[in-house]
PDB file of C-alpha atoms and ligand atoms in Angstrom:
ATOM      1  CA  MET F   1      30.418  27.724  -7.514  1.00  0.00           C
ATOM      2  CA  GLU F   2      29.940  24.078  -8.613  1.00  0.00           C
ATOM      3  CA  ARG F   3      28.314  21.302  -6.624  1.00  0.00           C
ATOM      4  CA  GLY F   4      30.785  18.547  -5.722  1.00  0.00           C
ATOM      5  CA  ALA F   5      30.444  15.120  -4.094  1.00  0.00           C
ATOM      6  CA  LYS F   6      27.599  14.407  -1.704  1.00  0.00           C
ATOM      7  CA  LEU F   7      28.955  14.494   1.846  1.00  0.00           C
ATOM      8  CA  TYR F   8      25.834  13.845   3.895  1.00  0.00           C
ATOM      9  CA  GLU F   9      22.088  13.459   3.458  1.00  0.00           C
ATOM     10  CA  GLY F  10      19.813  14.302   6.359  1.00  0.00           C
ATOM     11  CA  LYS F  11      16.030  14.341   6.655  1.00  0.00           C
ATOM     12  CA  ALA F  12      15.593  17.906   5.412  1.00  0.00           C
ATOM     13  CA  LYS F  13      18.865  18.800   3.695  1.00  0.00           C
ATOM     14  CA  VAL F  14      21.692  17.412   1.584  1.00  0.00           C
ATOM     15  CA  ILE F  15      25.257  18.636   2.024  1.00  0.00           C
ATOM     16  CA  TYR F  16      27.669  18.639  -0.932  1.00  0.00           C
ATOM     17  CA  ALA F  17      31.335  19.578  -1.188  1.00  0.00           C
ATOM     18  CA  THR F  18      32.429  22.589  -3.231  1.00  0.00           C
ATOM     19  CA  ALA F  19      35.764  23.516  -4.816  1.00  0.00           C
ATOM     20  CA  ASP F  20      36.574  25.375  -1.607  1.00  0.00           C
ATOM     21  CA  PRO F  21      37.425  22.854   1.146  1.00  0.00           C
ATOM     22  CA  GLN F  22      36.190  25.329   3.763  1.00  0.00           C
ATOM     23  CA  VAL F  23      32.753  25.740   2.198  1.00  0.00           C
ATOM     24  CA  VAL F  24      29.844  23.334   1.691  1.00  0.00           C
ATOM     25  CA  TRP F  25      26.686  23.462  -0.420  1.00  0.00           C
ATOM     26  CA  MET F  26      23.591  23.053   1.767  1.00  0.00           C
ATOM     27  CA  GLU F  27      20.531  22.111  -0.279  1.00  0.00           C
ATOM     28  CA  PHE F  28      17.121  22.256   1.417  1.00  0.00           C
ATOM     29  CA  LYS F  29      14.575  19.560   0.517  1.00  0.00           C
ATOM     30  CA  ASP F  30      10.775  19.654   0.398  1.00  0.00           C
ATOM     31  CA  GLU F  31      10.603  16.337   2.275  1.00  0.00           C
ATOM     32  CA  ALA F  32       9.453  16.461   5.877  1.00  0.00           C
ATOM     33  CA  THR F  33       9.678  13.909   8.659  1.00  0.00           C
ATOM     34  CA  ALA F  34       8.491  13.875  12.247  1.00  0.00           C
ATOM     35  CA  PHE F  35       8.740  11.624  15.306  1.00  0.00           C
ATOM     36  CA  ASN F  36      12.262  10.483  14.441  1.00  0.00           C
ATOM     37  CA  GLY F  37      11.372   9.764  10.836  1.00  0.00           C
ATOM     38  CA  GLN F  38       8.259   7.649  11.538  1.00  0.00           C
ATOM     39  CA  LYS F  39       5.983  10.153   9.798  1.00  0.00           C
ATOM     40  CA  ARG F  40       6.988  11.186   6.305  1.00  0.00           C
ATOM     41  CA  GLY F  41       5.644  13.602   3.734  1.00  0.00           C
ATOM     42  CA  THR F  42       6.386  16.461   1.390  1.00  0.00           C
ATOM     43  CA  ILE F  43       5.667  20.114   1.988  1.00  0.00           C
ATOM     44  CA  ALA F  44       5.530  21.862  -1.397  1.00  0.00           C
ATOM     45  CA  GLY F  45       8.072  24.668  -1.645  1.00  0.00           C
ATOM     46  CA  LYS F  46       9.479  24.036   1.858  1.00  0.00           C
ATOM     47  CA  GLY F  47      13.105  23.783   0.709  1.00  0.00           C
ATOM     48  CA  ALA F  48      13.122  27.227  -0.871  1.00  0.00           C
ATOM     49  CA  VAL F  49      11.173  28.804   1.988  1.00  0.00           C
ATOM     50  CA  ASN F  50      13.417  27.334   4.694  1.00  0.00           C
ATOM     51  CA  ALA F  51      16.597  28.284   2.814  1.00  0.00           C
ATOM     52  CA  ARG F  52      15.365  31.887   2.554  1.00  0.00           C
ATOM     53  CA  ILE F  53      14.201  32.068   6.180  1.00  0.00           C
ATOM     54  CA  THR F  54      17.499  30.577   7.410  1.00  0.00           C
ATOM     55  CA  GLY F  55      19.402  33.076   5.243  1.00  0.00           C
ATOM     56  CA  LEU F  56      17.471  36.044   6.675  1.00  0.00           C
ATOM     57  CA  VAL F  57      17.742  34.855  10.290  1.00  0.00           C
ATOM     58  CA  PHE F  58      21.445  34.029  10.076  1.00  0.00           C
ATOM     59  CA  GLU F  59      22.170  37.446   8.487  1.00  0.00           C
ATOM     60  CA  LYS F  60      20.291  39.082  11.347  1.00  0.00           C
ATOM     61  CA  LEU F  61      22.262  37.037  13.918  1.00  0.00           C
ATOM     62  CA  ALA F  62      25.605  37.779  12.228  1.00  0.00           C
ATOM     63  CA  ALA F  63      24.810  41.503  12.325  1.00  0.00           C
ATOM     64  CA  ALA F  64      24.062  41.110  16.051  1.00  0.00           C
ATOM     65  CA  GLY F  65      27.477  39.512  16.650  1.00  0.00           C
ATOM     66  CA  ILE F  66      26.579  35.810  16.683  1.00  0.00           C
ATOM     67  CA  PRO F  67      29.139  33.858  14.635  1.00  0.00           C
ATOM     68  CA  ASN F  68      27.418  31.475  12.247  1.00  0.00           C
ATOM     69  CA  HIS F  69      28.182  29.289   9.281  1.00  0.00           C
ATOM     70  CA  LEU F  70      26.338  31.251   6.582  1.00  0.00           C
ATOM     71  CA  VAL F  71      28.531  32.364   3.681  1.00  0.00           C
ATOM     72  CA  GLN F  72      25.823  33.364   1.174  1.00  0.00           C
ATOM     73  CA  GLN F  73      22.549  32.241  -0.357  1.00  0.00           C
ATOM     74  CA  LEU F  74      23.503  30.773  -3.731  1.00  0.00           C
ATOM     75  CA  SER F  75      20.113  30.007  -5.225  1.00  0.00           C
ATOM     76  CA  GLU F  76      16.508  29.379  -4.233  1.00  0.00           C
ATOM     77  CA  ARG F  77      17.155  26.336  -2.086  1.00  0.00           C
ATOM     78  CA  VAL F  78      20.937  26.444  -1.645  1.00  0.00           C
ATOM     79  CA  LEU F  79      23.024  28.140   1.025  1.00  0.00           C
ATOM     80  CA  LEU F  80      26.809  28.118   0.935  1.00  0.00           C
ATOM     81  CA  THR F  81      28.027  27.585   4.475  1.00  0.00           C
ATOM     82  CA  ARG F  82      31.314  27.133   6.318  1.00  0.00           C
ATOM     83  CA  ARG F  83      32.302  23.488   6.641  1.00  0.00           C
ATOM     84  CA  VAL F  84      32.016  22.778  10.353  1.00  0.00           C
ATOM     85  CA  GLN F  85      32.363  19.807  12.653  1.00  0.00           C
ATOM     86  CA  ILE F  86      28.883  19.549  14.164  1.00  0.00           C
ATOM     87  CA  ILE F  87      28.760  19.269  17.967  1.00  0.00           C
ATOM     88  CA  PRO F  88      26.318  16.335  18.427  1.00  0.00           C
ATOM     89  CA  LEU F  89      23.862  18.260  20.595  1.00  0.00           C
ATOM     90  CA  GLU F  90      20.547  19.903  19.838  1.00  0.00           C
ATOM     91  CA  VAL F  91      20.001  22.902  22.097  1.00  0.00           C
ATOM     92  CA  VAL F  92      16.297  23.645  22.567  1.00  0.00           C
ATOM     93  CA  VAL F  93      15.343  27.045  23.958  1.00  0.00           C
ATOM     94  CA  ARG F  94      11.755  27.428  25.172  1.00  0.00           C
ATOM     95  CA  ASN F  95       9.792  30.574  25.989  1.00  0.00           C
ATOM     96  CA  ILE F  96       6.330  28.991  26.130  1.00  0.00           C
ATOM     97  CA  ALA F  97       5.408  25.412  27.017  1.00  0.00           C
ATOM     98  CA  ALA F  98       4.609  23.265  23.978  1.00  0.00           C
ATOM     99  CA  GLY F  99       5.476  19.898  22.484  1.00  0.00           C
ATOM    100  CA  SER F 100       7.534  17.478  24.541  1.00  0.00           C
ATOM    101  CA  LEU F 101       7.788  19.875  27.511  1.00  0.00           C
ATOM    102  CA  THR F 102       4.012  19.757  28.064  1.00  0.00           C
ATOM    103  CA  LYS F 103       4.177  15.958  28.188  1.00  0.00           C
ATOM    104  CA  ARG F 104       7.303  15.741  30.339  1.00  0.00           C
ATOM    105  CA  LEU F 105       6.302  18.306  32.990  1.00  0.00           C
ATOM    106  CA  GLY F 106       2.510  18.267  32.713  1.00  0.00           C
ATOM    107  CA  LEU F 107       2.325  21.959  31.788  1.00  0.00           C
ATOM    108  CA  ALA F 108      -0.580  23.165  29.653  1.00  0.00           C
ATOM    109  CA  GLU F 109       0.360  24.109  26.079  1.00  0.00           C
ATOM    110  CA  GLY F 110       0.729  27.890  25.930  1.00  0.00           C
ATOM    111  CA  THR F 111       1.955  28.342  29.528  1.00  0.00           C
ATOM    112  CA  LYS F 112       4.402  31.276  29.474  1.00  0.00           C
ATOM    113  CA  LEU F 113       7.646  30.261  31.164  1.00  0.00           C
ATOM    114  CA  PRO F 114       8.930  32.850  33.682  1.00  0.00           C
ATOM    115  CA  ALA F 115      12.403  32.542  32.152  1.00  0.00           C
ATOM    116  CA  PRO F 116      13.694  30.789  29.015  1.00  0.00           C
ATOM    117  CA  VAL F 117      14.349  27.068  29.527  1.00  0.00           C
ATOM    118  CA  LEU F 118      17.381  25.437  27.903  1.00  0.00           C
ATOM    119  CA  GLU F 119      17.474  21.730  27.112  1.00  0.00           C
ATOM    120  CA  PHE F 120      20.009  19.443  25.439  1.00  0.00           C
ATOM    121  CA  TYR F 121      19.342  16.429  23.269  1.00  0.00           C
ATOM    122  CA  TYR F 122      22.028  14.035  22.072  1.00  0.00           C
ATOM    123  CA  LYS F 123      21.936  13.959  18.251  1.00  0.00           C
ATOM    124  CA  ASN F 124      21.699  10.220  17.669  1.00  0.00           C
ATOM    125  CA  ASP F 125      18.953   8.861  15.379  1.00  0.00           C
ATOM    126  CA  ASP F 126      19.371   5.270  16.620  1.00  0.00           C
ATOM    127  CA  LEU F 127      18.606   6.391  20.169  1.00  0.00           C
ATOM    128  CA  GLY F 128      15.857   8.827  19.087  1.00  0.00           C
ATOM    129  CA  ASP F 129      17.812  11.965  20.135  1.00  0.00           C
ATOM    130  CA  PRO F 130      17.552  11.456  23.920  1.00  0.00           C
ATOM    131  CA  PHE F 131      17.327  14.266  26.464  1.00  0.00           C
ATOM    132  CA  VAL F 132      20.718  14.684  28.208  1.00  0.00           C
ATOM    133  CA  ASN F 133      22.101  16.848  31.022  1.00  0.00           C
ATOM    134  CA  ASP F 134      25.557  18.313  31.575  1.00  0.00           C
ATOM    135  CA  SER F 135      26.877  15.179  33.326  1.00  0.00           C
ATOM    136  CA  HIS F 136      25.774  12.986  30.405  1.00  0.00           C
ATOM    137  CA  ILE F 137      27.422  15.452  28.010  1.00  0.00           C
ATOM    138  CA  ALA F 138      30.669  15.322  30.023  1.00  0.00           C
ATOM    139  CA  VAL F 139      30.711  11.520  30.382  1.00  0.00           C
ATOM    140  CA  LEU F 140      29.903  10.942  26.702  1.00  0.00           C
ATOM    141  CA  GLN F 141      32.370  13.724  25.766  1.00  0.00           C
ATOM    142  CA  LEU F 142      29.800  15.331  23.489  1.00  0.00           C
ATOM    143  CA  ALA F 143      31.232  18.774  24.227  1.00  0.00           C
ATOM    144  CA  THR F 144      33.956  20.154  26.487  1.00  0.00           C
ATOM    145  CA  PRO F 145      32.832  22.155  29.560  1.00  0.00           C
ATOM    146  CA  GLU F 146      34.043  25.330  27.813  1.00  0.00           C
ATOM    147  CA  GLN F 147      32.073  24.485  24.662  1.00  0.00           C
ATOM    148  CA  LEU F 148      28.973  23.746  26.732  1.00  0.00           C
ATOM    149  CA  GLN F 149      29.279  27.095  28.466  1.00  0.00           C
ATOM    150  CA  ALA F 150      29.608  28.830  25.092  1.00  0.00           C
ATOM    151  CA  LEU F 151      26.588  26.926  23.719  1.00  0.00           C
ATOM    152  CA  CYS F 152      24.456  28.049  26.670  1.00  0.00           C
ATOM    153  CA  ALA F 153      25.555  31.682  26.421  1.00  0.00           C
ATOM    154  CA  TYR F 154      25.060  31.801  22.622  1.00  0.00           C
ATOM    155  CA  SER F 155      21.679  30.058  22.844  1.00  0.00           C
ATOM    156  CA  ARG F 156      20.335  32.513  25.420  1.00  0.00           C
ATOM    157  CA  ARG F 157      21.663  35.476  23.412  1.00  0.00           C
ATOM    158  CA  ILE F 158      20.208  34.103  20.154  1.00  0.00           C
ATOM    159  CA  ASN F 159      16.826  33.769  21.851  1.00  0.00           C
ATOM    160  CA  GLU F 160      17.059  37.373  23.132  1.00  0.00           C
ATOM    161  CA  ILE F 161      17.746  38.573  19.578  1.00  0.00           C
ATOM    162  CA  LEU F 162      15.144  36.405  17.876  1.00  0.00           C
ATOM    163  CA  VAL F 163      12.152  36.954  20.178  1.00  0.00           C
ATOM    164  CA  PRO F 164      11.827  40.656  19.184  1.00  0.00           C
ATOM    165  CA  TYR F 165      12.895  39.918  15.588  1.00  0.00           C
ATOM    166  CA  PHE F 166      10.003  37.494  15.096  1.00  0.00           C
ATOM    167  CA  ALA F 167       7.633  39.640  17.188  1.00  0.00           C
ATOM    168  CA  ALA F 168       8.193  42.474  14.678  1.00  0.00           C
ATOM    169  CA  ALA F 169       6.805  40.057  12.065  1.00  0.00           C
ATOM    170  CA  GLY F 170       3.775  39.256  14.252  1.00  0.00           C
ATOM    171  CA  LEU F 171       5.205  35.905  15.358  1.00  0.00           C
ATOM    172  CA  GLU F 172       5.671  34.532  18.851  1.00  0.00           C
ATOM    173  CA  LEU F 173       8.852  32.467  19.128  1.00  0.00           C
ATOM    174  CA  VAL F 174       7.528  29.632  21.302  1.00  0.00           C
ATOM    175  CA  ASP F 175      10.676  27.502  21.133  1.00  0.00           C
ATOM    176  CA  CYS F 176      13.540  26.724  18.805  1.00  0.00           C
ATOM    177  CA  LYS F 177      16.227  24.126  18.254  1.00  0.00           C
ATOM    178  CA  LEU F 178      19.814  25.224  17.648  1.00  0.00           C
ATOM    179  CA  GLU F 179      22.894  23.359  16.491  1.00  0.00           C
ATOM    180  CA  PHE F 180      26.497  24.461  16.674  1.00  0.00           C
ATOM    181  CA  GLY F 181      29.702  23.440  14.981  1.00  0.00           C
ATOM    182  CA  THR F 182      33.386  24.189  15.144  1.00  0.00           C
ATOM    183  CA  ALA F 183      35.710  25.394  12.390  1.00  0.00           C
ATOM    184  CA  ASP F 184      39.362  26.249  13.073  1.00  0.00           C
ATOM    185  CA  GLY F 185      38.635  25.878  16.791  1.00  0.00           C
ATOM    186  CA  GLU F 186      35.891  28.518  16.685  1.00  0.00           C
ATOM    187  CA  ILE F 187      32.309  27.705  17.768  1.00  0.00           C
ATOM    188  CA  MET F 188      29.573  28.929  15.475  1.00  0.00           C
ATOM    189  CA  LEU F 189      25.849  28.512  15.031  1.00  0.00           C
ATOM    190  CA  ALA F 190      25.134  26.015  12.225  1.00  0.00           C
ATOM    191  CA  ASP F 191      22.290  24.062  10.576  1.00  0.00           C
ATOM    192  CA  GLU F 192      19.044  26.015  10.013  1.00  0.00           C
ATOM    193  CA  ILE F 193      16.465  28.155  11.782  1.00  0.00           C
ATOM    194  CA  SER F 194      13.082  27.724  10.132  1.00  0.00           C
ATOM    195  CA  PRO F 195       9.489  26.580  10.765  1.00  0.00           C
ATOM    196  CA  ASP F 196      10.949  23.032  10.766  1.00  0.00           C
ATOM    197  CA  THR F 197      13.090  23.828  13.808  1.00  0.00           C
ATOM    198  CA  CYS F 198      11.064  26.451  15.686  1.00  0.00           C
ATOM    199  CA  ARG F 199       7.493  26.887  16.853  1.00  0.00           C
ATOM    200  CA  PHE F 200       5.891  30.126  15.686  1.00  0.00           C
ATOM    201  CA  TRP F 201       2.439  31.233  16.809  1.00  0.00           C
ATOM    202  CA  ASP F 202       0.597  34.213  15.409  1.00  0.00           C
ATOM    203  CA  LEU F 203       1.025  36.915  18.076  1.00  0.00           C
ATOM    204  CA  THR F 204      -2.645  37.871  18.098  1.00  0.00           C
ATOM    205  CA  THR F 205      -4.586  34.739  17.163  1.00  0.00           C
ATOM    206  CA  GLY F 206      -2.190  32.057  18.446  1.00  0.00           C
ATOM    207  CA  GLU F 207      -2.487  30.224  15.115  1.00  0.00           C
ATOM    208  CA  LYS F 208       0.332  27.689  14.638  1.00  0.00           C
ATOM    209  CA  LEU F 209       2.617  28.630  11.726  1.00  0.00           C
ATOM    210  CA  ASP F 210       5.241  25.876  11.871  1.00  0.00           C
ATOM    211  CA  LYS F 211       5.900  22.161  11.504  1.00  0.00           C
ATOM    212  CA  ASP F 212       3.300  21.300  14.142  1.00  0.00           C
ATOM    213  CA  ARG F 213       0.782  21.734  11.270  1.00  0.00           C
ATOM    214  CA  PHE F 214       2.490  18.718   9.630  1.00  0.00           C
ATOM    215  CA  ARG F 215       3.154  16.786  12.865  1.00  0.00           C
ATOM    216  CA  ARG F 216      -0.485  17.078  13.960  1.00  0.00           C
ATOM    217  CA  ASP F 217      -2.201  17.019  10.533  1.00  0.00           C
ATOM    218  CA  LEU F 218      -3.624  20.533  10.971  1.00  0.00           C
ATOM    219  CA  GLY F 219      -3.711  21.303   7.206  1.00  0.00           C
ATOM    220  CA  ASN F 220      -2.411  24.353   5.272  1.00  0.00           C
ATOM    221  CA  VAL F 221       1.190  23.337   6.021  1.00  0.00           C
ATOM    222  CA  ALA F 222       2.888  24.892   2.964  1.00  0.00           C
ATOM    223  CA  GLU F 223       0.776  28.040   3.383  1.00  0.00           C
ATOM    224  CA  ALA F 224       1.965  28.460   6.992  1.00  0.00           C
ATOM    225  CA  TYR F 225       5.636  28.230   5.947  1.00  0.00           C
ATOM    226  CA  GLN F 226       5.026  30.798   3.150  1.00  0.00           C
ATOM    227  CA  GLU F 227       3.277  33.070   5.635  1.00  0.00           C
ATOM    228  CA  VAL F 228       6.296  33.083   7.973  1.00  0.00           C
ATOM    229  CA  LEU F 229       8.626  34.004   5.099  1.00  0.00           C
ATOM    230  CA  MET F 230       6.271  36.684   3.793  1.00  0.00           C
ATOM    231  CA  ARG F 231       6.043  38.304   7.222  1.00  0.00           C
ATOM    232  CA  LEU F 232       9.809  38.226   7.757  1.00  0.00           C
ATOM    233  CA  GLU F 233      10.478  39.778   4.344  1.00  0.00           C
ATOM    234  CA  ARG F 234       7.916  42.467   5.075  1.00  0.00           C
ATOM    235  CA  GLY F 235       9.315  42.953   8.605  1.00  0.00           C
ATOM    236  CA  THR F 236      12.955  43.182   7.543  1.00  0.00           C
ATOM    237  CA  ALA F 237      12.100  45.506   4.638  1.00  0.00           C
ATOM    238  CA  LEU F 238      10.732  48.084   7.113  1.00  0.00           C
TER     239      LEU F 238
HETATM  240  P1  LIG M 301       9.842  19.333  21.195  1.00  0.00           P
HETATM  241  O1  LIG M 301       8.818  20.107  21.962  1.00  0.00           O
HETATM  242  O2  LIG M 301       9.252  18.285  20.322  1.00  0.00           O
HETATM  243  O3  LIG M 301      10.922  18.813  22.095  1.00  0.00           O
HETATM  244  O4  LIG M 301      10.548  20.364  20.193  1.00  0.00           O
HETATM  245  C1  LIG M 301      11.166  21.547  20.647  1.00  0.00           C
HETATM  246  C2  LIG M 301      11.623  22.397  19.468  1.00  0.00           C
HETATM  247  O5  LIG M 301      12.665  21.747  18.767  1.00  0.00           O
HETATM  248  C3  LIG M 301      10.540  22.668  18.428  1.00  0.00           C
HETATM  249  O6  LIG M 301      10.660  24.006  17.990  1.00  0.00           O
HETATM  250  C4  LIG M 301      10.831  21.732  17.317  1.00  0.00           C
HETATM  251  C5  LIG M 301      12.317  21.544  17.395  1.00  0.00           C
HETATM  252  N1  LIG M 301      12.747  20.196  17.033  1.00  0.00           N
HETATM  253  C6  LIG M 301      13.616  20.006  15.959  1.00  0.00           C
HETATM  254  O7  LIG M 301      14.008  20.967  15.299  1.00  0.00           O
HETATM  255  N2  LIG M 301      14.006  18.748  15.671  1.00  0.00           N
HETATM  256  C7  LIG M 301      13.599  17.662  16.371  1.00  0.00           C
HETATM  257  O8  LIG M 301      13.999  16.539  16.051  1.00  0.00           O
HETATM  258  C8  LIG M 301      12.701  17.879  17.478  1.00  0.00           C
HETATM  259  C9  LIG M 301      12.209  16.702  18.265  1.00  0.00           C
HETATM  260  C10 LIG M 301      12.322  19.138  17.768  1.00  0.00           C
HETATM  261  N1  LIG M 302      12.869  16.264  12.673  1.00  0.00           N
HETATM  262  C1  LIG M 302      12.530  15.171  13.517  1.00  0.00           C
HETATM  263  C2  LIG M 302      12.247  13.921  12.700  1.00  0.00           C
HETATM  264  O1  LIG M 302      12.321  13.822  11.575  1.00  0.00           O
HETATM  265  C3  LIG M 302      11.449  15.402  14.506  1.00  0.00           C
HETATM  266  C4  LIG M 302      10.547  16.592  14.438  1.00  0.00           C
HETATM  267  O2  LIG M 302      10.871  17.640  13.939  1.00  0.00           O
HETATM  268  O3  LIG M 302       9.421  16.459  14.960  1.00  0.00           O
HETATM  269  O4  LIG M 302      11.884  12.920  13.149  1.00  0.00           O
END
């Protein structure tokens, strides 16, 4: 498979065309940004680690019946994926209070939520990805009511699958951000699932093993990403 024209460059990945119009080349970068691109840096080896983690997680989800865009991992930092039309919503699923939720609702970081919380953010860099509810989504026509219902059901199911999957690797899935796309009218999970897009805490020590190490200058950022991959490879090999 050859890399074709560049279709899109985001903060963490570049998407290229391939000879197959239904398939794109998703290349993961080492660059990292936070706070809507205001903080910038590089995390050595991140591209390869996130490509591998996304590959493993999406294979797990496909086996559990969640349609997703993964076709195959092509090389260290490249996944071949279905070409989808991205629904411009980020779905955040939270199991434990952290990040923006602690600020918005005044909950202490680490508060276990009695049930998973679902949130939607409108994917729009100029607006800083604002929080939106179902009426905003309807009025802005970001998704149809049927799509929104499917997004909610898939997101809850994905969380139910991933909490024990990461727990088997000694990781608490604190929260995660999901994106979906459509291809031939079918909704499928897209983008990535990695320490860039989830919070992972060590199940016993509570140590942060995700992008919060970069966001908050906690040090050992690349090591934390490697640790997540190492544990998942060990966990899935069992
Ligand atoms: P938040 O607490 O900052 O709202 O983040 C919730 C989750 O979503 C966390 O796992 C990080 C992830 N996330 C992204 O993947 N991209 C983003 O742009 C933001 C703000 C959060
Ligand atoms: N990815 C987002 C950005 O680049 C925010 C984040 O992950 O904190 O700004």
